[in-house]
PDB file of C-alpha atoms in Angstrom:
ATOM      1  CA  MET A   1       5.540 -18.639 -26.608  1.00 88.00           C
ATOM      2  CA  SER A   2       2.865 -16.195 -27.779  1.00 94.00           C
ATOM      3  CA  TYR A   3       1.612 -13.383 -25.576  1.00 94.00           C
ATOM      4  CA  THR A   4      -1.595 -14.187 -23.712  1.00 96.00           C
ATOM      5  CA  LEU A   5      -3.078 -12.804 -20.530  1.00 94.00           C
ATOM      6  CA  GLU A   6      -2.460 -16.183 -18.951  1.00 92.00           C
ATOM      7  CA  ASN A   7       1.299 -15.784 -19.398  1.00 94.00           C
ATOM      8  CA  SER A   8       1.406 -11.989 -18.915  1.00 95.00           C
ATOM      9  CA  ILE A   9       3.455 -11.022 -15.860  1.00 93.00           C
ATOM     10  CA  GLY A  10       1.662  -7.687 -15.581  1.00 92.00           C
ATOM     11  CA  TYR A  11      -1.829  -9.114 -15.917  1.00 95.00           C
ATOM     12  CA  GLN A  12      -1.253 -11.974 -13.467  1.00 95.00           C
ATOM     13  CA  THR A  13       0.465  -9.708 -10.926  1.00 94.00           C
ATOM     14  CA  ASN A  14      -2.371  -7.190 -11.155  1.00 94.00           C
ATOM     15  CA  LEU A  15      -4.950  -9.966 -10.824  1.00 96.00           C
ATOM     16  CA  VAL A  16      -3.345 -11.221  -7.612  1.00 96.00           C
ATOM     17  CA  ALA A  17      -2.892  -7.692  -6.222  1.00 95.00           C
ATOM     18  CA  THR A  18      -6.503  -6.799  -7.018  1.00 96.00           C
ATOM     19  CA  MET A  19      -7.792  -9.981  -5.395  1.00 97.00           C
ATOM     20  CA  LEU A  20      -5.712  -9.397  -2.251  1.00 96.00           C
ATOM     21  CA  LYS A  21      -6.861  -5.783  -2.033  1.00 96.00           C
ATOM     22  CA  THR A  22     -10.536  -6.629  -2.662  1.00 97.00           C
ATOM     23  CA  SER A  23     -10.576  -9.495  -0.169  1.00 97.00           C
ATOM     24  CA  PHE A  24      -8.840  -7.444   2.521  1.00 97.00           C
ATOM     25  CA  THR A  25     -11.222  -4.523   1.931  1.00 97.00           C
ATOM     26  CA  LYS A  26     -14.126  -6.929   2.461  1.00 97.00           C
ATOM     27  CA  LEU A  27     -12.684  -7.677   5.910  1.00 96.00           C
ATOM     28  CA  LEU A  28     -11.917  -4.060   6.792  1.00 97.00           C
ATOM     29  CA  GLN A  29     -14.942  -2.189   5.439  1.00 97.00           C
ATOM     30  CA  PRO A  30     -17.670  -3.617   7.665  1.00 97.00           C
ATOM     31  CA  ARG A  31     -15.474  -3.541  10.774  1.00 97.00           C
ATOM     32  CA  PHE A  32     -13.717  -0.210  10.408  1.00 97.00           C
ATOM     33  CA  GLY A  33     -15.218   1.653   7.434  1.00 96.00           C
ATOM     34  CA  ILE A  34     -11.934   1.752   5.508  1.00 97.00           C
ATOM     35  CA  ALA A  35     -10.533   0.093   2.406  1.00 96.00           C
ATOM     36  CA  ALA A  36      -7.233  -1.762   2.085  1.00 96.00           C
ATOM     37  CA  GLU A  37      -5.443   1.239   0.551  1.00 94.00           C
ATOM     38  CA  GLN A  38      -6.657   3.487   3.358  1.00 96.00           C
ATOM     39  CA  PHE A  39      -5.338   0.950   5.857  1.00 97.00           C
ATOM     40  CA  ALA A  40      -1.975   1.072   4.067  1.00 96.00           C
ATOM     41  CA  THR A  41      -1.948   4.878   4.250  1.00 96.00           C
ATOM     42  CA  LEU A  42      -2.672   4.809   7.984  1.00 97.00           C
ATOM     43  CA  LYS A  43      -0.014   2.135   8.539  1.00 97.00           C
ATOM     44  CA  ILE A  44       2.606   4.113   6.613  1.00 96.00           C
ATOM     45  CA  ILE A  45       1.934   7.208   8.726  1.00 95.00           C
ATOM     46  CA  ASP A  46       1.938   5.103  11.889  1.00 96.00           C
ATOM     47  CA  GLU A  47       5.375   3.730  11.030  1.00 96.00           C
ATOM     48  CA  ASP A  48       6.874   7.092   9.975  1.00 92.00           C
ATOM     49  CA  GLN A  49       5.275  10.282  11.261  1.00 87.00           C
ATOM     50  CA  GLU A  50       7.627  12.348   9.089  1.00 86.00           C
ATOM     51  CA  VAL A  51       6.666  10.682   5.794  1.00 88.00           C
ATOM     52  CA  THR A  52       5.809  13.107   2.991  1.00 85.00           C
ATOM     53  CA  GLN A  53       2.935  12.820   0.549  1.00 86.00           C
ATOM     54  CA  THR A  54       5.469  12.198  -2.240  1.00 86.00           C
ATOM     55  CA  GLN A  55       7.066   9.358  -0.290  1.00 89.00           C
ATOM     56  CA  MET A  56       3.637   7.870   0.453  1.00 90.00           C
ATOM     57  CA  ALA A  57       2.733   8.026  -3.224  1.00 90.00           C
ATOM     58  CA  GLU A  58       5.901   6.120  -4.091  1.00 90.00           C
ATOM     59  CA  MET A  59       5.310   3.524  -1.358  1.00 91.00           C
ATOM     60  CA  LEU A  60       1.718   2.977  -2.496  1.00 91.00           C
ATOM     61  CA  GLY A  61       2.524   3.037  -6.217  1.00 88.00           C
ATOM     62  CA  LYS A  62       0.124   5.973  -6.696  1.00 92.00           C
ATOM     63  CA  ASP A  63       0.450   9.562  -7.872  1.00 93.00           C
ATOM     64  CA  LYS A  64       0.524  12.442  -5.374  1.00 91.00           C
ATOM     65  CA  THR A  65      -2.952  13.645  -6.369  1.00 93.00           C
ATOM     66  CA  THR A  66      -4.533  10.255  -5.631  1.00 93.00           C
ATOM     67  CA  VAL A  67      -2.751  10.070  -2.284  1.00 92.00           C
ATOM     68  CA  GLY A  68      -3.888  13.620  -1.532  1.00 92.00           C
ATOM     69  CA  ARG A  69      -7.522  12.640  -2.160  1.00 94.00           C
ATOM     70  CA  SER A  70      -7.097   9.600   0.075  1.00 94.00           C
ATOM     71  CA  ILE A  71      -5.654  11.783   2.829  1.00 94.00           C
ATOM     72  CA  GLU A  72      -8.590  14.199   2.510  1.00 95.00           C
ATOM     73  CA  SER A  73     -11.022  11.278   2.758  1.00 95.00           C
ATOM     74  CA  LEU A  74      -9.271  10.015   5.898  1.00 96.00           C
ATOM     75  CA  ILE A  75      -9.371  13.510   7.415  1.00 96.00           C
ATOM     76  CA  LYS A  76     -13.137  13.644   6.780  1.00 96.00           C
ATOM     77  CA  LYS A  77     -13.483  10.255   8.520  1.00 96.00           C
ATOM     78  CA  ASP A  78     -11.595  11.720  11.500  1.00 97.00           C
ATOM     79  CA  LEU A  79      -8.730   9.272  11.035  1.00 97.00           C
ATOM     80  CA  LEU A  80      -6.056  11.813  10.116  1.00 96.00           C
ATOM     81  CA  LYS A  81      -5.442  15.380  11.186  1.00 93.00           C
ATOM     82  CA  ARG A  82      -3.481  18.077   9.425  1.00 87.00           C
ATOM     83  CA  GLU A  83      -1.320  20.491  11.404  1.00 80.00           C
ATOM     84  CA  ASP A  84       0.923  23.339  10.318  1.00 70.00           C
ATOM     85  CA  CYS A  85       4.595  22.467  10.378  1.00 64.00           C
ATOM     86  CA  SER A  86       6.412  24.709  12.827  1.00 60.00           C
ATOM     87  CA  LEU A  87       9.583  24.790  10.702  1.00 62.00           C
ATOM     88  CA  ASP A  88       7.983  25.408   7.307  1.00 58.00           C
ATOM     89  CA  LYS A  89       4.690  27.326   7.245  1.00 55.00           C
ATOM     90  CA  ARG A  90       4.009  26.078   3.691  1.00 59.00           C
ATOM     91  CA  ALA A  91       4.134  22.447   4.804  1.00 63.00           C
ATOM     92  CA  ASN A  92       1.562  20.423   6.698  1.00 73.00           C
ATOM     93  CA  ARG A  93       2.142  17.551   9.057  1.00 81.00           C
ATOM     94  CA  ILE A  94      -0.307  14.669   8.799  1.00 88.00           C
ATOM     95  CA  SER A  95      -0.843  12.530  11.888  1.00 92.00           C
ATOM     96  CA  LEU A  96      -3.153   9.808  13.120  1.00 96.00           C
ATOM     97  CA  THR A  97      -6.139  10.616  15.297  1.00 97.00           C
ATOM     98  CA  PRO A  98      -6.936   8.509  18.365  1.00 97.00           C
ATOM     99  CA  LYS A  99      -9.718   6.890  16.303  1.00 98.00           C
ATOM    100  CA  ALA A 100      -7.168   5.811  13.666  1.00 98.00           C
ATOM    101  CA  LYS A 101      -4.868   4.413  16.332  1.00 97.00           C
ATOM    102  CA  GLU A 102      -7.767   2.338  17.695  1.00 98.00           C
ATOM    103  CA  ILE A 103      -8.524   1.014  14.227  1.00 98.00           C
ATOM    104  CA  LEU A 104      -4.887   0.084  13.651  1.00 98.00           C
ATOM    105  CA  GLU A 105      -4.739  -1.695  17.020  1.00 98.00           C
ATOM    106  CA  GLN A 106      -7.509  -3.996  15.787  1.00 98.00           C
ATOM    107  CA  ALA A 107      -6.746  -4.096  12.047  1.00 98.00           C
ATOM    108  CA  VAL A 108      -3.000  -4.812  12.205  1.00 98.00           C
ATOM    109  CA  PRO A 109      -3.486  -8.198  13.915  1.00 97.00           C
ATOM    110  CA  LEU A 110      -6.095  -9.001  11.269  1.00 96.00           C
ATOM    111  CA  ALA A 111      -3.659  -8.097   8.482  1.00 97.00           C
ATOM    112  CA  HIS A 112      -0.952 -10.138  10.193  1.00 97.00           C
ATOM    113  CA  LYS A 113      -3.243 -13.154  10.475  1.00 97.00           C
ATOM    114  CA  VAL A 114      -4.165 -12.980   6.775  1.00 96.00           C
ATOM    115  CA  ASN A 115      -0.515 -12.550   5.777  1.00 96.00           C
ATOM    116  CA  GLU A 116       0.609 -15.476   7.929  1.00 97.00           C
ATOM    117  CA  ALA A 117      -2.169 -17.724   6.580  1.00 97.00           C
ATOM    118  CA  ILE A 118      -1.001 -17.113   3.014  1.00 96.00           C
ATOM    119  CA  LYS A 119       2.665 -17.507   3.947  1.00 97.00           C
ATOM    120  CA  ALA A 120       1.859 -20.824   5.657  1.00 97.00           C
ATOM    121  CA  LYS A 121       1.010 -22.256   2.214  1.00 97.00           C
ATOM    122  CA  LEU A 122       4.541 -21.529   0.994  1.00 97.00           C
ATOM    123  CA  SER A 123       7.886 -22.963   1.959  1.00 97.00           C
ATOM    124  CA  GLU A 124      10.619 -20.609   3.168  1.00 97.00           C
ATOM    125  CA  GLU A 125      12.421 -21.079  -0.168  1.00 98.00           C
ATOM    126  CA  GLU A 126       9.255 -20.293  -2.152  1.00 98.00           C
ATOM    127  CA  LEU A 127       8.660 -17.174  -0.096  1.00 97.00           C
ATOM    128  CA  GLU A 128      12.251 -15.950  -0.540  1.00 97.00           C
ATOM    129  CA  SER A 129      12.045 -16.674  -4.262  1.00 97.00           C
ATOM    130  CA  TYR A 130       8.675 -14.893  -4.504  1.00 96.00           C
ATOM    131  CA  PHE A 131      10.037 -11.707  -2.951  1.00 96.00           C
ATOM    132  CA  ARG A 132      13.188 -11.895  -5.078  1.00 97.00           C
ATOM    133  CA  VAL A 133      11.091 -12.256  -8.249  1.00 96.00           C
ATOM    134  CA  LEU A 134       8.775  -9.410  -7.218  1.00 94.00           C
ATOM    135  CA  ASP A 135      11.789  -7.162  -6.686  1.00 95.00           C
ATOM    136  CA  ILE A 136      13.110  -7.980 -10.176  1.00 94.00           C
ATOM    137  CA  ILE A 137       9.690  -7.258 -11.706  1.00 92.00           C
ATOM    138  CA  LEU A 138       9.417  -4.002  -9.759  1.00 90.00           C
ATOM    139  CA  GLN A 139      12.843  -2.812 -10.884  1.00 89.00           C
ATOM    140  CA  GLU A 140      12.252  -3.799 -14.512  1.00 89.00           C
ATOM    141  CA  SER A 141       8.828  -2.136 -14.571  1.00 87.00           C
ATOM    142  CA  LYS A 142      10.583   1.201 -14.104  1.00 85.00           C
ATOM    143  CA  ASN A 143      12.507   0.711 -17.377  1.00 84.00           C
ATOM    144  CA  PHE A 144       9.893  -0.111 -20.033  1.00 82.00           C
ATOM    145  CA  GLU A 145      11.199   2.496 -22.514  1.00 79.00           C
ATOM    146  CA  GLU A 146      14.689   1.059 -22.158  1.00 80.00           C
ATOM    147  CA  ILE A 147      13.410  -2.520 -22.509  1.00 78.00           C
ATOM    148  CA  ILE A 148      11.714  -1.790 -25.850  1.00 81.00           C
ATOM    149  CA  GLY A 149      14.613   0.329 -27.064  1.00 79.00           C
ATOM    150  CA  GLU A 150      13.033   3.781 -26.910  1.00 77.00           C
ATOM    151  CA  LYS A 151      15.342   5.402 -24.403  1.00 66.00           C
TER     152      LYS A 151
END
């Protein structure tokens, strides 16, 4: 089989991810003034108040600089606050503001509803297979040099 965008794992995965992100942003933006990636950043911090910027970057598939800019944007929107860490004066602790907590209270059920609606179109076996395949693709995407014999 020849290589086309139609049969490209990377292209098709990116297409789906972009469509999900764009569609979810269209729901979030008018209601809460945030994009899908900003929602993800808030949700990550909500779930783990000790998460570092490096860990967030890894979880979001972004570099630390991009995550740093996103954090700054969320601080300007009064959704995050930065505080000095009492144990390490060089470190900062990022936490949610009350405004961010309010947004998450309303946005999380929306995200859940969208997620469940998509999952309802799939059987349990398809869903398990989907996540298994995504995990394989994720792991293999970390080894491109090895795959093409340059490592």
